[in-house]
Coordinates of C-alpha atoms in Angstrom, one line a residue:
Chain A
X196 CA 134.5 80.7 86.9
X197 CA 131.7 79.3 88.8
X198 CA 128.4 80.9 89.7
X199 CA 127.1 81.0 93.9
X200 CA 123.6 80.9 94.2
X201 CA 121.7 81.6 97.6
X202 CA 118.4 79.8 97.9
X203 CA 116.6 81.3 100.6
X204 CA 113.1 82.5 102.0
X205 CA 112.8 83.6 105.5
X206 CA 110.2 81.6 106.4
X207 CA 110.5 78.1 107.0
X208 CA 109.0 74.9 105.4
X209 CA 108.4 76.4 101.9
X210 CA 110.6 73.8 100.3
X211 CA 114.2 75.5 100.1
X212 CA 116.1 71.9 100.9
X213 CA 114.0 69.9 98.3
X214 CA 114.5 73.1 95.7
X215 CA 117.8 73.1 96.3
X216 CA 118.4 69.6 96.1
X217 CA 116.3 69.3 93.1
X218 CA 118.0 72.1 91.1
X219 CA 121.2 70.7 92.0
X220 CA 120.4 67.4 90.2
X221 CA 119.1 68.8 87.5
X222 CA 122.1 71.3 86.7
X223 CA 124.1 68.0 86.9
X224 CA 122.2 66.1 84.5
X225 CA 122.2 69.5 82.1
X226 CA 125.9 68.7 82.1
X227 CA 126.9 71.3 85.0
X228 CA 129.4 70.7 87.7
X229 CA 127.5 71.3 90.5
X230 CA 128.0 71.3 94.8
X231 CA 125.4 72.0 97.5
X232 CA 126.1 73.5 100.5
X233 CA 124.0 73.0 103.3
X234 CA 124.2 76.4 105.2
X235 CA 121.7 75.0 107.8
X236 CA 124.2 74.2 110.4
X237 CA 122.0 71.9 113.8
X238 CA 119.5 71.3 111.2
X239 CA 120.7 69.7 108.5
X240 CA 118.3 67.9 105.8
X241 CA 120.2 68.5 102.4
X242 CA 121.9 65.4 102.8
X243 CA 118.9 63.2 103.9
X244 CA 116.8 64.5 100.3
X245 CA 120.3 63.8 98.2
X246 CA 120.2 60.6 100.2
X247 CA 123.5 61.4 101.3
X248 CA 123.0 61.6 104.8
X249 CA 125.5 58.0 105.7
X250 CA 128.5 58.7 103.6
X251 CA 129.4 62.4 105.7
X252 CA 132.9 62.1 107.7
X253 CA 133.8 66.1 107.8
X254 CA 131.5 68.6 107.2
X255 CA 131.0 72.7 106.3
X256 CA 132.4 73.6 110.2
X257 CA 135.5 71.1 109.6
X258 CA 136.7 73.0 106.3
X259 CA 136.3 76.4 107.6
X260 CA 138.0 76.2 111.2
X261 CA 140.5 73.6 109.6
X262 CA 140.3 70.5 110.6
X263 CA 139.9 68.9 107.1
X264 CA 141.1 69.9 103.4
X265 CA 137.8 70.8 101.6
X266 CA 138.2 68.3 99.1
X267 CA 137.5 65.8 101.8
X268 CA 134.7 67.5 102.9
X269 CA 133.2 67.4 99.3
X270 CA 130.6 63.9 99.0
X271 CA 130.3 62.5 95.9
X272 CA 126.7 61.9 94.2
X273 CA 127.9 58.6 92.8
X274 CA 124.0 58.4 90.8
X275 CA 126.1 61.2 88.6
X276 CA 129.3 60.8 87.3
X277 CA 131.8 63.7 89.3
X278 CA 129.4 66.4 88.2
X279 CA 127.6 66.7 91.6
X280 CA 128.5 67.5 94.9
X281 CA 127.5 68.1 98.8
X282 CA 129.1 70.1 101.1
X283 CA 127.1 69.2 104.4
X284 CA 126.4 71.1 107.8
X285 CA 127.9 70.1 110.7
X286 CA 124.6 68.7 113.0
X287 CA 126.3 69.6 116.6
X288 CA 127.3 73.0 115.9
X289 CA 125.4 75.9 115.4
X290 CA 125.0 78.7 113.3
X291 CA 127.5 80.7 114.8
X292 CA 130.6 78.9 114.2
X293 CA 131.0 80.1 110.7
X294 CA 131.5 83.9 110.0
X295 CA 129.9 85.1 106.8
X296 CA 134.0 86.3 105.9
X297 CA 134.4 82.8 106.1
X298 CA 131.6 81.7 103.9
X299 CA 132.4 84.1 101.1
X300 CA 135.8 83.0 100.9
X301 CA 134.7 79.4 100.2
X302 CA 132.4 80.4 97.8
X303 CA 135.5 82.2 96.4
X304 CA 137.5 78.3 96.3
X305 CA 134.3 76.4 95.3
X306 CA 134.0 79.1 92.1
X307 CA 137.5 78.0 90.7
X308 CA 136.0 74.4 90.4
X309 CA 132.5 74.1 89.8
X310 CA 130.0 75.7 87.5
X311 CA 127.2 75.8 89.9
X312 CA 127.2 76.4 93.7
X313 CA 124.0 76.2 95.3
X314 CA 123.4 77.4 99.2
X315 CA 120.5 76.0 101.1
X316 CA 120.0 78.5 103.6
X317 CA 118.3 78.5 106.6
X318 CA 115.3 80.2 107.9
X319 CA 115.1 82.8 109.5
X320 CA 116.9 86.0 109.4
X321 CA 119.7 85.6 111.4
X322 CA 123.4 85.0 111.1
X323 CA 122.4 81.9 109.1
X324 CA 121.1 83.5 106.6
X325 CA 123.8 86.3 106.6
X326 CA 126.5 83.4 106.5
X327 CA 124.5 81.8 103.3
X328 CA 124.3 85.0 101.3
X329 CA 127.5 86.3 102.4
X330 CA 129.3 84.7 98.8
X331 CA 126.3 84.9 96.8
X332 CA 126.2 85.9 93.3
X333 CA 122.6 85.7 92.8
X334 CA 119.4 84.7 94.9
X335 CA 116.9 82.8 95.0
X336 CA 113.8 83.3 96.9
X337 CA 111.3 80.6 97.3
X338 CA 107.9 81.3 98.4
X339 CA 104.9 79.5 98.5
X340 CA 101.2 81.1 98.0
X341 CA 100.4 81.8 101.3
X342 CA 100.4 85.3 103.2
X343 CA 102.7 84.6 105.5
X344 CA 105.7 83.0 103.1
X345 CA 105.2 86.1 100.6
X346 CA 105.8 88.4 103.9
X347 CA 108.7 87.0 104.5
X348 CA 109.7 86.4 101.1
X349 CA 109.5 90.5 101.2
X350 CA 111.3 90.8 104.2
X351 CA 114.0 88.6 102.8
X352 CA 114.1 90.8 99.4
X353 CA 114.5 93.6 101.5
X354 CA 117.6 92.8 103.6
X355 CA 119.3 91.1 100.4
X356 CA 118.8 94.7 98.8
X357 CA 120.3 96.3 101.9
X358 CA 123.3 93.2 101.4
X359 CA 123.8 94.9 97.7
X360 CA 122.5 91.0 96.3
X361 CA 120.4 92.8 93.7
X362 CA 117.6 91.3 91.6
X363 CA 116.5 88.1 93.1
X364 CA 114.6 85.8 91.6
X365 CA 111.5 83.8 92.3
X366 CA 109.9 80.6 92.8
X367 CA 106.1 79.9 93.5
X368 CA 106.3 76.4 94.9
X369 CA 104.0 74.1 96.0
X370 CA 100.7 75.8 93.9
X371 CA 97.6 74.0 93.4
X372 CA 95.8 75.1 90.3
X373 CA 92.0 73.7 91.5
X374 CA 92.1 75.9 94.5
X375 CA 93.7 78.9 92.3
X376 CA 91.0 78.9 90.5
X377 CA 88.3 78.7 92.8
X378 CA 90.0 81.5 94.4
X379 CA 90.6 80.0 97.3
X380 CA 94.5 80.4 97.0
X381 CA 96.5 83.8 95.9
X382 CA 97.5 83.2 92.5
X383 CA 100.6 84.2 90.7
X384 CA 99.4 87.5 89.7
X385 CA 98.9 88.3 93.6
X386 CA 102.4 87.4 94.4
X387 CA 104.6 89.4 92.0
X388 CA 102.3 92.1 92.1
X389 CA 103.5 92.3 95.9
X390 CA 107.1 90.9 95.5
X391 CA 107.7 92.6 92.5
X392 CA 110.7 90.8 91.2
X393 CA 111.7 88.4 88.3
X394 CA 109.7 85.0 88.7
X395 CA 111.9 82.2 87.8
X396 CA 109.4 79.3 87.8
X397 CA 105.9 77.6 89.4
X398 CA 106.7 74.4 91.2
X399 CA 102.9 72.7 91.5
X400 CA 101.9 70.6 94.7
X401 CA 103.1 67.4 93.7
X402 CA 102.5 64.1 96.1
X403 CA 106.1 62.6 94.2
X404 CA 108.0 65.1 96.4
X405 CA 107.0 63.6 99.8
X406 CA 107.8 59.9 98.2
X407 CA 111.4 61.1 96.7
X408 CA 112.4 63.0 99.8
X409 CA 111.7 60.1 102.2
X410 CA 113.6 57.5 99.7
X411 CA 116.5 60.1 99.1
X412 CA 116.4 60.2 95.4
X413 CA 115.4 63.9 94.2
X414 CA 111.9 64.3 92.5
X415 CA 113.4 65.7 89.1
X416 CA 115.0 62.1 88.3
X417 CA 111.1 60.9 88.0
X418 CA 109.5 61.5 84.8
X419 CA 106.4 61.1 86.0
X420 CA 106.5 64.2 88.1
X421 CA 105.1 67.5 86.7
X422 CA 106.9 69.3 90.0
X423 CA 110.4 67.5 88.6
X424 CA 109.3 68.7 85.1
X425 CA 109.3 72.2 87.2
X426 CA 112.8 71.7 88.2
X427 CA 114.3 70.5 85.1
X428 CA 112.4 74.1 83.2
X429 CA 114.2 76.1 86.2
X430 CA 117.6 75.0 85.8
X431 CA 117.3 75.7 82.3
X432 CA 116.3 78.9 82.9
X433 CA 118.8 79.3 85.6
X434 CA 121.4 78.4 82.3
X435 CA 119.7 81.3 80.4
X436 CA 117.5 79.4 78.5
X437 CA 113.7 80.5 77.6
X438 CA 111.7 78.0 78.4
X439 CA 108.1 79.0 79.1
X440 CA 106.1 78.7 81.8
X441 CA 104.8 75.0 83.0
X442 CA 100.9 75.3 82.2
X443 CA 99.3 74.2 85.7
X444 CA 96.2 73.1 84.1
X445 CA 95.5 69.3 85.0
X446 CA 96.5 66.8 82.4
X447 CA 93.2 66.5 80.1
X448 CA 91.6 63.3 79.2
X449 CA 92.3 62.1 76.0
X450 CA 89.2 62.1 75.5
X451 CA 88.6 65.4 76.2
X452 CA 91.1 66.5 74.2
X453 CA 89.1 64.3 71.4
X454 CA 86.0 66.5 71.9
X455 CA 88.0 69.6 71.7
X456 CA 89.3 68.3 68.4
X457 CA 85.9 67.4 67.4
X458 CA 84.7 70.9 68.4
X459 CA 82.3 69.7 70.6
X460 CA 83.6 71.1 73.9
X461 CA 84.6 74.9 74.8
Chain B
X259 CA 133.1 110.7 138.9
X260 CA 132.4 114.1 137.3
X261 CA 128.3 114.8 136.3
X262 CA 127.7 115.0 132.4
X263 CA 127.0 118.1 130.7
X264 CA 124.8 116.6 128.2
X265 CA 123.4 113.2 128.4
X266 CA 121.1 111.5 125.3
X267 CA 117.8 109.6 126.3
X268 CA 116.0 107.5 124.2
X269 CA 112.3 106.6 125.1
X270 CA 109.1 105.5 123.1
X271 CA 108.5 109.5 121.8
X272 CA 112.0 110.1 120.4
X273 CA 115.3 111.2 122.0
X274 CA 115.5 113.6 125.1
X275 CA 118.5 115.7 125.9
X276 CA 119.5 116.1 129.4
X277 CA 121.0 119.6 129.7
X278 CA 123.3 119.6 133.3
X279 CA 121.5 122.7 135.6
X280 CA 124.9 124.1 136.8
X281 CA 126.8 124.1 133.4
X282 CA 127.0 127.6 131.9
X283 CA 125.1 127.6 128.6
X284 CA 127.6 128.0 125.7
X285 CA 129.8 125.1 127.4
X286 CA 127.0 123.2 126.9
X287 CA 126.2 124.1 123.4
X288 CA 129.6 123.3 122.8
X289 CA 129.4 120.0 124.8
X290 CA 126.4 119.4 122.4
X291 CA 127.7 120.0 119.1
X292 CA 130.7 117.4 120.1
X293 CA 128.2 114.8 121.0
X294 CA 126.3 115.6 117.8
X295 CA 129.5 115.2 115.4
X296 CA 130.9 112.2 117.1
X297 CA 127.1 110.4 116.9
X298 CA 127.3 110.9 113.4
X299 CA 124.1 109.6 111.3
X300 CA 122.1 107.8 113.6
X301 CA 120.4 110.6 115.0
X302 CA 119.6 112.0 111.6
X303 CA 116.2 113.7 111.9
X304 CA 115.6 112.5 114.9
X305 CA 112.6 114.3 116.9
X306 CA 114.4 115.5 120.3
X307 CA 112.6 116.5 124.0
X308 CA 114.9 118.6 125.6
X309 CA 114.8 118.4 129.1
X310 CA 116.0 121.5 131.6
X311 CA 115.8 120.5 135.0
X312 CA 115.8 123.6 136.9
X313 CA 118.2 125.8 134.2
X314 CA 116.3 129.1 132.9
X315 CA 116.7 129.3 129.5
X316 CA 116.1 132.7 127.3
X317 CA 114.5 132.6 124.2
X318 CA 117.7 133.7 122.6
X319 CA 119.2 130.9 123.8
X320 CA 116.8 128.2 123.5
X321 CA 116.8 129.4 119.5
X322 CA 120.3 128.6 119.3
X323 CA 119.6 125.4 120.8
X324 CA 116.9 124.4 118.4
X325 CA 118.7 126.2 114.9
X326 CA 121.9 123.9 116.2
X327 CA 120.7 120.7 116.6
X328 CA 118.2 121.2 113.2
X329 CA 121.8 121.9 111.3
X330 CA 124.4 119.6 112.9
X331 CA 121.8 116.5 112.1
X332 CA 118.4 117.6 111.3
X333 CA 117.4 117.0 114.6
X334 CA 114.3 118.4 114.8
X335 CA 113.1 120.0 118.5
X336 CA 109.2 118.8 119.7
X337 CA 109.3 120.3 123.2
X338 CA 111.0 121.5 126.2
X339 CA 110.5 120.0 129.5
X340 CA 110.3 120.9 133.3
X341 CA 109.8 118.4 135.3
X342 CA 106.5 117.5 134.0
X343 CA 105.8 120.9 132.6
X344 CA 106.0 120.5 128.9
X345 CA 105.8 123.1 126.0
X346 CA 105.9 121.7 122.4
X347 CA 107.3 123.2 119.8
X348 CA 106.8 122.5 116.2
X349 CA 109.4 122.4 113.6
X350 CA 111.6 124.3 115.9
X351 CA 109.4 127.5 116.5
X352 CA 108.7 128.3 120.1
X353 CA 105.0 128.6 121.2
X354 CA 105.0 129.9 124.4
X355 CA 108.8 130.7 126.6
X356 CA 106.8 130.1 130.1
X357 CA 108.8 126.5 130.7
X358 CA 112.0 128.1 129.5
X359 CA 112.6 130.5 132.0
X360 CA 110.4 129.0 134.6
X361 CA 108.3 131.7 135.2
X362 CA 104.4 131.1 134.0
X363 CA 102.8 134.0 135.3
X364 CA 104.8 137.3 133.8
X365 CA 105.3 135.9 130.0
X366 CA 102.2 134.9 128.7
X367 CA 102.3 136.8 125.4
X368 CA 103.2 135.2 122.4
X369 CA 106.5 134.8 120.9
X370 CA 107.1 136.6 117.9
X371 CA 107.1 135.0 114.6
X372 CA 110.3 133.7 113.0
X373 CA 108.6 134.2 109.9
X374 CA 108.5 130.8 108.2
X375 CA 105.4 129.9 107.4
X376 CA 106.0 126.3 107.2
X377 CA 105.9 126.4 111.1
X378 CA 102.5 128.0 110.6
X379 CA 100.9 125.4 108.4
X380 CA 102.2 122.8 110.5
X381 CA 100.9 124.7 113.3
X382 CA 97.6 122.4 115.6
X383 CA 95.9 125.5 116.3
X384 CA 92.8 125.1 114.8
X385 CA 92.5 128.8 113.9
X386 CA 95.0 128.9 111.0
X387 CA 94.0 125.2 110.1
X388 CA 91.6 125.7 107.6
X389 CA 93.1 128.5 106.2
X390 CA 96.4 126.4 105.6
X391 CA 95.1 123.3 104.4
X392 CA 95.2 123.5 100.7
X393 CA 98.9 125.2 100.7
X394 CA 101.3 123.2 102.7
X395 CA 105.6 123.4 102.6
X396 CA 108.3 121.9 104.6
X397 CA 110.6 119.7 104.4
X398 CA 110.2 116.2 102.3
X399 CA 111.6 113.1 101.9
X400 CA 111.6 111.5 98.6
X401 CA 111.9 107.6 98.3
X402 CA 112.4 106.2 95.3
X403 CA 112.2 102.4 96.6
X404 CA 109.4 100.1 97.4
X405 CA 109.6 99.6 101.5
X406 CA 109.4 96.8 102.3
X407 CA 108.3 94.2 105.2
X408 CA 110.3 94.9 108.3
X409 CA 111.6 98.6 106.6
X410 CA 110.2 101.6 108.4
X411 CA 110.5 105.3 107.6
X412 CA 110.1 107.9 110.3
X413 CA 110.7 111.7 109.0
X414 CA 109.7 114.7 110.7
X415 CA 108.5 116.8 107.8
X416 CA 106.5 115.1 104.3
X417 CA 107.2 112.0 102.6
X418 CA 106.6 110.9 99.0
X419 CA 107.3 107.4 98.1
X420 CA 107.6 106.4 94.4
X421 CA 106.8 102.9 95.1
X422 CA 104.9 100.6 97.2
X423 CA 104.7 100.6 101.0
X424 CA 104.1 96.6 101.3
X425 CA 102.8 94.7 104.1
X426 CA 104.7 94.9 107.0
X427 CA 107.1 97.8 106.1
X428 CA 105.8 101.3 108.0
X429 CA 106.1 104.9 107.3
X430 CA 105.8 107.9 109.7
X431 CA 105.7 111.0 109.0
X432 CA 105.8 114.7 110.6
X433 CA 103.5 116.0 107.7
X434 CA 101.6 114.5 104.5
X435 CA 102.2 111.0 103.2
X436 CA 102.1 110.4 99.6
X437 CA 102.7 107.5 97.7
X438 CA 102.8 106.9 94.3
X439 CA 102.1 103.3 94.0
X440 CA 100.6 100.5 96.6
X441 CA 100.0 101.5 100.4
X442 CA 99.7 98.2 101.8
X443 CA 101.7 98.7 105.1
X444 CA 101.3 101.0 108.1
X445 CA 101.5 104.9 107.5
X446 CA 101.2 107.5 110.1
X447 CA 100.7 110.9 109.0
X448 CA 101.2 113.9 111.5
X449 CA 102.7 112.3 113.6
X450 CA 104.0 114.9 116.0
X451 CA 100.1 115.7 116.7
X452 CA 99.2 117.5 112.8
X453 CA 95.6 116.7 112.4
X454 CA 95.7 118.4 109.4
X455 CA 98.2 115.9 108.0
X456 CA 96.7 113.6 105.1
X457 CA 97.7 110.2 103.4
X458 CA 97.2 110.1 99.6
X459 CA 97.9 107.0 97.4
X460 CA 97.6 105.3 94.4
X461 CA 96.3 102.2 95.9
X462 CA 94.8 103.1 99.4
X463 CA 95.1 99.0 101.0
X464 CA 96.6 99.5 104.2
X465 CA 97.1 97.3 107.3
X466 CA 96.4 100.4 109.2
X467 CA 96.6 104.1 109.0
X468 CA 97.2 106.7 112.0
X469 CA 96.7 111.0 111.3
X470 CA 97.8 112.5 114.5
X471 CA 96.5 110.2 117.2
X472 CA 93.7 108.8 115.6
X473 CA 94.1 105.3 114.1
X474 CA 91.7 102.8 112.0
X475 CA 91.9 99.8 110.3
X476 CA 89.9 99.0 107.0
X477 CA 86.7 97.3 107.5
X478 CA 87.0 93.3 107.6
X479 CA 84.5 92.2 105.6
X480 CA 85.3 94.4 102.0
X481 CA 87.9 92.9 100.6
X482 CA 87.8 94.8 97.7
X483 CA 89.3 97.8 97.8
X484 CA 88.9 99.7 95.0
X485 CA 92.0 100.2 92.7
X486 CA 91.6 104.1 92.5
X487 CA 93.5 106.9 94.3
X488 CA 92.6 107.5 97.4
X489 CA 92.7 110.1 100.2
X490 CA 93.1 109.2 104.1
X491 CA 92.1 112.6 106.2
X492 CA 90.7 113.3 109.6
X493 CA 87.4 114.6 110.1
X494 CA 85.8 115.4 113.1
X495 CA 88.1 113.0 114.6
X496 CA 88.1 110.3 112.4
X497 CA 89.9 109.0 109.7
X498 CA 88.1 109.0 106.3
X499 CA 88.4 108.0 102.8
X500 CA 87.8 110.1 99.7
X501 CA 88.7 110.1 96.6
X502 CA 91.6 111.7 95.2
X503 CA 90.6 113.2 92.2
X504 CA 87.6 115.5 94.3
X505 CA 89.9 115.7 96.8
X506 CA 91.2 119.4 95.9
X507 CA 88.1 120.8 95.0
X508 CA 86.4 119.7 98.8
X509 CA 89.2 121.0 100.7
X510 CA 88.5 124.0 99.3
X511 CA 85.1 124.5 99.5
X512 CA 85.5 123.2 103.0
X513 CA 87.6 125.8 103.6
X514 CA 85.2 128.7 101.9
X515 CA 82.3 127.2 104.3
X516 CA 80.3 126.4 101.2
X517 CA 79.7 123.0 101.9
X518 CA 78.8 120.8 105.1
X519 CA 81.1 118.0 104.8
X520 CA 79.2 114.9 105.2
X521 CA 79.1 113.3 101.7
X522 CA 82.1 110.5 102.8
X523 CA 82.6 107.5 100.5
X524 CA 83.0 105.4 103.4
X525 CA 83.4 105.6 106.8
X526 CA 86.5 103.0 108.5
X527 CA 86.1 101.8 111.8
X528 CA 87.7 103.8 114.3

C-alpha cells in the first residue's frame, strides 16, 4: 500500500512544482514506484519541469468524469524504467471540475499500485487546494525565508489541522547562506520557531534549477547541484532514513581547507 | 406574509435580536429558544444587542431574557436598544431598566445586585475599578493550540492560550488575555469596553494590541523585543508595557495610592 503526499504552501512561487518534480525523481531512482499528480488544474507546469509536457493525450479531469481508463491517463518517464509516473492537469478546465470526494478516491486506486504518490497543489487556499489534500496521507509544506511564504505556510498548517492532516512537514527552499549570515535573510531558527513543525530539509538557491526547469530534466539528476543534493537527502528522509542536514556553508577552497589542516586559519 | 416574532441580525458589534412589538412576551421567549436550538453552535458565545422597538419590558422579564440566551448557547447580552436609546449591560447584569420599559424619568435608581461579583469586576465604572483590579473571575477559555494565521478567537469572558498566537491569527476577548507562549498576532483585551482588561505573555511581539478602544502598534524602529514576559495595560488612556514579574506588586500599590504611576518601561505609540 502506497503512501499520498500533498506538497503544498499557500503562497505561490515558492517552488512546489520543481519540489515536487524533483522528489518524484529522486524516490524513482531510490528504487520507488512513484506518480505525480498535477492538482493545478488551468495552470499546469508539472509536466513542462518533467519535460513531459508533449506526450499528454488525457489528463486528471478525463479520469475523474470518465472519459478515459486511468491507466491511459498515466505518462510514462521513459528516462526511468516504469518506476515513474505523471498524472497531468487538464489546462482548459478549472479547479472546480474535480470534487475533493473524487480526488481521495483516486488517491485510494493510485495507493494499490504505487509506492509513492506525490500532489502538486496549487496556491492558494481554495477548492484547489482542498481537492489536493483531500487523499493525503501526509503533507508537505514548502516555504521559502521570506515573511510572506512563512505566513502563509502558517495559514496552510492551520487549515490542514482543521482537515485532520496532522504533522506536516517542512521545507526551507531556496536559502542563501551569505545573506543568512549577514542577517539580511530570516534564518532557519526564525522559521520553525514560528511554524513550529518537523523540518524535513533546506533546499539552497541554486542557479541549476532555472537551467533544469527550462530544459525539462529535473535538477536532482545533476550531480553538480547542491539544491539536487537537497532533493536526493529529502527523499531519503521521506523513506525514513537519517540523513543530516545539508551544511549551507560554501564549498571551501582547497586551499583553505589546507590552511585549516596546517592550523593556520580559524 | 405573517411578521416574525424574532428575527437574528448580524452587524459589525455582534448579533441583534429583533423582538416583534405586538407578540406577547413568553410566545416570544418560546419563539426564541426554538430559534436558539435549531441554530445550534454557531452562535456559541456570541455577544447579542437586543433590540425592543416600542415593547416595555420588566426587569423580571428582561432577566429571563438574558439568563435564557446565556444557557441555551452562552450568548452573552451587551445591551438593549430603543430606537437609538441604548443601555449596556455587562455579562448579563442590568445597569439601569430606563430603556426597558421606556420610561427615563420615574426609574432612575439602580437595579439591585444579582450578587455575582464577576459582573462587578467587569463592571467600567471607574469607582469599583481600582478596587477590583488585582482579583478578577469569570468565565475563561482555555486553548491549548497555537492560533494560527487566518484563526481568530473572540470570547466574551478571559482567555488563556497555551501556545503561540502567530502572525496573522487574532484573539478577542471580553476580559484578560493570557498567553503562555509567543503573542505575535492581534489581541484585543476588553473588548466589550473593560479598560481594566490586560494582555500578559510570555513573548509580548505583537502586530497590534487593542484594551477596550484603545489600540497601538509597537514602535517601528526596535526590532528587538525583549524575550521576557510582558504586561500590555491601559493607563491614562494608553496602552503600556511592563514587566510581568513587577506586574503584581504595582497594581497593588496603585491600588493603595502609594505610588504615582509613571515609572513605564516604554511607552508604544498610540
Amino acid at each position: 500500500m502506497g503512501q499520498v503526499i500533498v506538497i503544498t504552501s499557500g503562497k505561490g512561487g515558492v517552488g512546489k512544482t520543481t519540489t515536487c518534480a524533483n522528489l518524484g525523481t529522486a524516490l524513482a531512482l531510490l528504487g520507488n514506484k512513484v506518480v505525480l499528480i498535477d492538482a493545478d488544474i488551468g495552470l499546469r507546469n508539472l509536466d513542462v519541469v518533467l519535460g513531459l509536457e508533449n506526450r499528454i493525450v488525457y489528463d486528471l479531469v478525463d479520469v475523474t468524469s470518465g472519459i478515459c481508463r486511468l491507466k491511459q491517463a498515466l505518462i510514462k518517464d521513459k528516462r526511468f524504467n516504469d518506476t515513474l509516473f505523471l498524472l497531468p492537469a487538464a489546462q482548459t478546465k478549472d479547479k472546480t471540475s474535480v470534487s475533493p470526494e473524487q480526488m481521495a478516491e483516486l488517491c485510494q486506486r493510485l495507493k494499490e499500485q504505487f509506492d509513492y504518490i506525490l500532489i502538486d497543489s496549487p496556491a492558494g487556499i481554495e477548492q484547489g487546494f482542498q481537492n489536493a489534500i483531500a487523499g493525503a496521507d501526509r503533507a508537505l509544506i514548502v516555504t521559502t525565508p521570506e515573511i510572506s511564504a512563512v505566513r502563509d505556510a502558517d495559514r496552510i498548517i492551520g487549515l490542514l489541522e482543521a482537515a485532520e492532516k496532522n504533522s506536516p512537514e517542512l521545507i526551507i527552499n531556496r536559502i542563501r547562506s551569505s545573506m543568512v549570515k549577514k542577517g539580511d535573510m530570516m534564518d532557519i531558527d526564525d522559521m520553525i520557531d514560528i511554524l513550529a513543525i518537523q523540518l524535513l530539509g533546506v533546499v539552497p538557491e541554486d542557479d541549476h534549477i532555472v537551467v533544469s526547469s527550462n530544459k525539462g530534466e529535473p535538477v536532482v539528476l545533476n550531480p553538480e547541484s547542491k539544491a539536487g543534493l537537497a532533493y536526493r537527502n529529502i527523499a531519503g528522509r521521506i523513506m525514513g532514513e537519517e540523513i543530516p542536514l545539508l551544511s549551507l556553508d560554501e564549498e571551501e577552497s582547497l586551499f583553505k581547507r589546507l590552511k585549516r589542516f596546517f592550523g593556520w586559519a580559524q | 406574509m405573517v411578521k416574525p416574532t424574532v428575527v437574528f441580525k448580524g452587524t459589525r458589534d455582534g448579533l441583534v435580536i429583533v423582538l416583534d412589538e405586538e407578540t406577547d412576551f413568553s410566545q416570544i421567549l418560546g419563539c426564541l429558544e426554538e430559534r436558539l436550538d435549531t441554530a445550534r453552535d454557531f452562535l456559541q458565545g456570541a455577544r447579542v444587542t437586543v433590540e425592543l422597538g416600542e415593547r416595555k419590558l420588566t426587569l423580571v422579564e428582561a432577566k429571563k431574557l438574558v439568563g435564557m440566551l446565556r444557557n441555551r448557547r452562552g450568548l452573552q447580552v451587551i445591551g438593549f436598544q430603543r430606537g437609538k436609546q441604548r443601555v449596556r449591560t455587562l455579562d448579563g447584569v442590568i445597569e439601569g431598566k430606563s430603556v426597558l420599559n421606556g420610561d427615563r424619568e420615574k426609574n432612575r435608581e439602580p437595579v439591585e445586585e444579582t450578587g455575582d461579583r464577576v459582573d462587578k469586576v467587569l463592571s467600567t465604572d471607574s469607582s469599583t475599578q481600582n478596587r477590583q483590579n488585582t482579583e478578577r473571575e469569570g468565565n475563561t477559555l482555555f486553548i491549548r493550540r497555537t492560533l494560527r494565521s487566518g484563526q481568530s478567537v473572540n470570547y466574551h469572558g478571559h482567555v488563556v492560550i497555551i501556545g503561540d498566537v502567530n502572525p496573522g491569527a487574532e484573539v478577542i476577548a471580553g476580559g484578560d488575555i493570557i498567553v503562555l507562549g509567543a503573542l505575535r498576532g492581534m489581541a484585543h483585551a476588553g473588548g466589550a469596553g473593560d479598560n481594566t482588561a490586560i494582555i500578559a505573555a510570555l513573548r509580548l511581539q505583537p502586530i497590534q494590541l487593542r484594551i477596550a478602544d484603545v489600540f497601538t502598534r509597537p514602535p517601528d524602529d526596535d526590532q528587538s523585543l525583549p524575550a521576557v514576559p510582558e504586561v500590555a495595560l491601559l493607563r491614562d488612556g494608553t496602552i503600556v508595557i511592563d514587566h510581568y514579574l513587577t506586574l503584581g506588586e504595582r497594581l497593588r500599590s496603585v491600588t493603595e495610592g502609594l505610588i504615582e504611576e509613571e515609572k513605564e518601561e516604554w511607552r508604544w505609540a498610540k
